[in-house]
Short mmCIF file of C-alpha atoms in Angstrom, two decimals:
data_model
loop_
_atom_site.label_atom_id
_atom_site.label_comp_id
_atom_site.label_asym_id
_atom_site.label_seq_id
_atom_site.Cartn_x
_atom_site.Cartn_y
_atom_site.Cartn_z
CA UNK E 1 17.58 1.27 -21.80
CA UNK E 2 15.69 -1.67 -20.32
CA UNK E 3 12.25 -0.46 -19.18
CA UNK E 4 11.44 -3.61 -17.19
CA UNK E 5 12.18 -1.95 -13.79
CA UNK E 6 9.62 0.78 -14.60
CA UNK E 7 7.01 -1.74 -15.77
CA UNK E 8 7.60 -3.93 -12.74
CA UNK E 9 7.44 -1.00 -10.31
CA UNK E 10 4.21 0.24 -11.85
CA UNK E 11 2.46 -3.13 -11.71
CA UNK E 12 3.63 -3.84 -8.15
CA UNK E 13 2.47 -0.36 -7.05
CA UNK E 14 -0.87 -0.74 -8.86
CA UNK E 15 -1.68 -4.18 -7.45
CA UNK E 16 -0.53 -3.21 -3.96
CA UNK E 17 -2.68 -0.05 -4.13
CA UNK E 18 -5.76 -2.16 -4.81
CA UNK E 19 -5.05 -4.38 -1.80
CA UNK E 20 -4.25 -1.40 0.36
CA UNK E 21 -7.42 0.39 -0.70
CA UNK E 22 -9.65 -2.53 0.23
CA UNK E 23 -7.83 -3.38 3.47
CA UNK E 24 -7.39 0.25 4.49
CA UNK E 25 -11.01 1.35 4.19
CA UNK E 26 -12.25 -1.89 5.79
CA UNK E 27 -9.90 -1.50 8.76
CA UNK E 28 -10.66 2.20 9.13
CA UNK E 29 -14.43 1.60 9.03
CA UNK E 30 -14.65 -1.31 11.46
CA UNK E 31 -11.96 -0.20 13.92
CA UNK E 32 -13.74 3.14 14.34
CA UNK E 33 -16.64 1.20 15.94
CA UNK E 34 -14.51 -0.63 18.51
CA UNK E 35 -14.01 0.37 22.17
CA UNK E 36 -11.41 3.03 22.75
CA UNK E 37 -8.76 0.80 24.31
CA UNK E 38 -8.96 -1.86 21.58
CA UNK E 39 -9.00 0.87 18.91
CA UNK E 40 -5.81 2.38 20.41
CA UNK E 41 -3.97 -0.94 20.43
CA UNK E 42 -4.96 -1.74 16.82
CA UNK E 43 -4.00 1.78 15.73
CA UNK E 44 -0.50 1.20 17.06
CA UNK E 45 -0.21 -2.21 15.38
CA UNK E 46 -1.50 -1.03 12.00
CA UNK E 47 0.57 2.16 12.00
CA UNK E 48 3.79 0.50 13.14
CA UNK E 49 5.11 -0.26 9.61
CA UNK E 50 4.99 3.46 8.91
CA UNK E 51 7.67 4.19 11.52
CA UNK E 52 9.71 0.99 11.38
CA UNK E 53 12.71 0.92 9.03
CA UNK E 54 11.68 -0.82 5.79
CA UNK E 55 14.53 -3.30 6.28
CA UNK E 56 13.02 -4.34 9.59
CA UNK E 57 9.68 -4.90 7.90
CA UNK E 58 11.45 -6.93 5.22
CA UNK E 59 13.21 -9.04 7.81
CA UNK E 60 9.95 -9.75 9.64
CA UNK E 61 8.35 -10.80 6.34
CA UNK E 62 11.26 -13.14 5.60
CA UNK E 63 10.73 -14.72 9.04
CA UNK E 64 7.14 -15.35 8.04
CA UNK E 65 7.34 -16.08 4.32
CA UNK E 66 10.81 -17.63 3.92
CA UNK E 67 10.90 -21.22 2.54
CA UNK E 68 11.93 -22.55 5.96
CA UNK E 69 9.52 -20.38 7.91
CA UNK E 70 5.92 -21.16 9.04
CA UNK E 71 3.87 -19.78 6.14
CA UNK E 72 6.57 -20.04 3.52
CA UNK E 73 7.30 -23.69 4.25
CA UNK E 74 3.61 -24.57 4.10
CA UNK E 75 3.26 -23.19 0.57
CA UNK E 76 6.59 -24.64 -0.51
CA UNK E 77 5.87 -28.15 0.78
CA UNK E 78 2.23 -28.37 -0.31
CA UNK E 79 2.12 -26.29 -3.47
CA UNK E 80 5.83 -26.06 -4.45
CA UNK E 81 5.54 -22.27 -4.37
CA UNK E 82 8.25 -20.01 -2.94
CA UNK E 83 6.75 -16.83 -1.53
CA UNK E 84 10.06 -14.96 -1.78
CA UNK E 85 12.41 -13.93 -4.61
CA UNK E 86 9.68 -13.45 -7.24
CA UNK E 87 8.45 -10.16 -8.68
CA UNK E 88 5.10 -10.64 -6.95
CA UNK E 89 6.85 -11.20 -3.61
CA UNK E 90 7.39 -7.45 -3.53
CA UNK E 91 3.60 -7.02 -3.36
CA UNK E 92 3.65 -8.45 0.18
CA UNK E 93 6.34 -6.04 1.28
CA UNK E 94 4.83 -2.99 -0.42
CA UNK E 95 1.34 -3.70 0.92
CA UNK E 96 2.59 -3.92 4.51
CA UNK E 97 4.74 -0.79 4.22
CA UNK E 98 2.07 1.31 2.47
CA UNK E 99 -1.02 0.10 4.37
CA UNK E 100 -0.65 2.62 7.25
CA UNK E 101 -0.88 5.55 4.82
CA UNK E 102 -4.20 4.38 3.41
CA UNK E 103 -5.53 3.36 6.81
CA UNK E 104 -4.76 6.70 8.50
CA UNK E 105 -6.06 8.69 5.55
CA UNK E 106 -9.29 6.69 5.31
CA UNK E 107 -9.82 6.88 9.05
CA UNK E 108 -9.42 10.65 8.95
CA UNK E 109 -11.92 10.88 6.09
CA UNK E 110 -14.44 8.68 7.91
CA UNK E 111 -14.09 10.68 11.11
CA UNK E 112 -15.13 13.80 9.20
CA UNK E 113 -18.27 12.07 7.90
CA UNK E 114 -21.56 13.64 8.91
CA UNK E 115 -23.34 10.83 10.76
CA UNK E 116 -26.68 12.59 10.36
CA UNK E 117 -26.60 11.44 6.74
CA UNK E 118 -26.17 7.85 7.93
CA UNK E 119 -29.06 8.17 10.39
CA UNK E 120 -31.25 9.68 7.68
CA UNK E 121 -30.46 6.79 5.38
CA UNK E 122 -31.49 4.27 8.04
CA UNK E 123 -34.81 6.05 8.61
CA UNK E 124 -35.46 5.58 4.91
CA UNK E 125 -34.84 1.84 5.24
CA UNK E 126 -31.48 1.80 3.47
CA UNK E 127 -29.11 -1.11 4.29
CA UNK E 128 -25.71 -0.53 5.89
CA UNK E 129 -24.04 -1.75 2.69
CA UNK E 130 -25.94 0.77 0.60
CA UNK E 131 -25.19 3.58 3.05
CA UNK E 132 -21.49 2.67 3.08
CA UNK E 133 -20.94 2.53 -0.69
CA UNK E 134 -23.49 5.09 -1.88
CA UNK E 135 -23.37 7.68 0.90
CA UNK E 136 -20.27 7.36 3.11
CA UNK E 137 -17.70 6.58 0.38
CA UNK E 138 -18.90 9.38 -1.98
CA UNK E 139 -18.89 11.83 0.92
CA UNK E 140 -15.31 10.87 1.89
CA UNK E 141 -14.07 10.23 -1.65
CA UNK E 142 -11.60 13.14 -1.82
CA UNK E 143 -9.70 11.93 1.25
CA UNK E 144 -9.84 8.31 0.15
CA UNK E 145 -8.59 9.14 -3.35
CA UNK E 146 -5.75 11.17 -1.84
CA UNK E 147 -4.87 8.18 0.30
CA UNK E 148 -4.80 5.87 -2.73
CA UNK E 149 -2.62 8.30 -4.71
CA UNK E 150 -0.17 8.74 -1.83
CA UNK E 151 -0.08 4.98 -1.32
CA UNK E 152 0.71 4.45 -4.98
CA UNK E 153 3.52 7.03 -4.88
CA UNK E 154 5.02 5.43 -1.77
CA UNK E 155 4.69 1.95 -3.28
CA UNK E 156 6.48 3.10 -6.41
CA UNK E 157 9.55 4.13 -4.47
CA UNK E 158 9.71 1.38 -1.85
CA UNK E 159 13.18 -0.18 -1.59
CA UNK E 160 14.16 -1.63 1.80
CA UNK E 161 11.54 -4.34 2.34
CA UNK E 162 11.23 -5.00 -1.41
CA UNK E 163 14.94 -5.68 -1.88
CA UNK E 164 14.98 -8.11 1.06
CA UNK E 165 11.97 -10.22 0.06
CA UNK E 166 12.18 -10.02 -3.74
CA UNK E 167 15.89 -9.35 -4.30
CA UNK E 168 17.29 -7.94 -7.52
CA UNK E 169 17.29 -9.98 -10.73
CA UNK E 170 17.37 -8.02 -14.01
CA UNK E 171 14.31 -8.74 -16.09
CA UNK E 172 12.60 -10.65 -13.26
CA UNK E 173 12.42 -8.81 -9.96
CA UNK E 174 14.14 -5.48 -10.68
CA UNK E 175 12.27 -2.29 -9.75
CA UNK E 176 13.22 1.34 -10.25
CA UNK E 177 14.49 1.71 -6.69
CA UNK E 178 16.53 -1.52 -6.69
CA UNK E 179 17.86 -0.73 -10.18
CA UNK E 180 19.13 2.67 -8.99
CA UNK E 181 21.01 1.05 -6.12
CA UNK E 182 22.53 -1.66 -8.32
CA UNK E 183 23.53 0.81 -11.04
CA UNK E 184 25.16 3.07 -8.45
CA UNK E 185 26.92 0.09 -6.85
CA UNK E 186 28.34 -0.97 -10.22
CA UNK E 187 29.43 2.56 -11.16
CA UNK E 188 26.82 3.19 -13.88
CA UNK E 189 25.89 6.64 -12.62
CA UNK E 190 24.59 7.88 -15.97
CA UNK E 191 21.80 5.26 -16.14
CA UNK E 192 21.14 5.57 -12.41
CA UNK E 193 20.51 9.28 -12.83
CA UNK E 194 18.03 8.58 -15.67
CA UNK E 195 16.03 6.29 -13.39
CA UNK E 196 16.20 8.85 -10.58
CA UNK E 197 14.82 11.51 -12.88
CA UNK E 198 12.03 9.21 -14.06
CA UNK E 199 11.10 8.42 -10.47
CA UNK E 200 11.14 12.13 -9.53
CA UNK E 201 8.92 12.96 -12.51
CA UNK E 202 6.33 10.32 -11.65
CA UNK E 203 6.36 11.28 -7.95
CA UNK E 204 5.93 14.97 -8.84
CA UNK E 205 2.90 14.19 -10.99
CA UNK E 206 1.39 12.12 -8.19
CA UNK E 207 1.96 14.85 -5.59
CA UNK E 208 0.48 17.42 -7.95
CA UNK E 209 -2.62 15.25 -8.24
CA UNK E 210 -2.86 15.08 -4.41
CA UNK E 211 -2.62 18.88 -4.16
CA UNK E 212 -5.36 19.31 -6.75
CA UNK E 213 -7.58 16.90 -4.83
CA UNK E 214 -6.98 18.80 -1.59
CA UNK E 215 -7.85 22.13 -3.23
CA UNK E 216 -11.03 20.58 -4.67
CA UNK E 217 -11.97 19.24 -1.26
CA UNK E 218 -11.46 22.60 0.45
CA UNK E 219 -13.67 24.29 -2.15
CA UNK E 220 -16.34 21.68 -1.61
#
């Protein structure tokens, strides 16, 4: 049994989770300070990938990153780099699809933050950077960690956008989700079921971790 799809899925999910974590908390923090109308418009834009079909997201990414498209052609002509049909191409797709989960979770955590703590920090002469990383983030850590875990689980099972922008090449771009489809399509149900069970097991562990975090947060 070739374990490359599992390895590839895990590294794509892990790298994407790092990007989503940084982008999600930054967007949630700064957008919360914007005027209500602008905040509402950006909320819609950032949450849109959550409700769009993944294949639509993949198609939009191809329009942007394809070798004959604006960004894709720039990298191809100047650096001889194709942004599609590589294992790391899936990171673009997964980051876009998963970002709304982290953004909404982080925003909810920040909205529950006690701003009196922030005001008290300022009266003590603490910088905004210190307050953010040493007061706000620790206070909201349970919600943020839950967002990262959920993002990782969603990234691990992403198929639609990933298959369009990275394709399926055994040993190069294959992931668990694309492997299951290809095995089913070629009639190898026995191996497809094994991958399905592995995916279910990993997802169950992730969801269990989220439940434990939620219970810990309620007790706190």
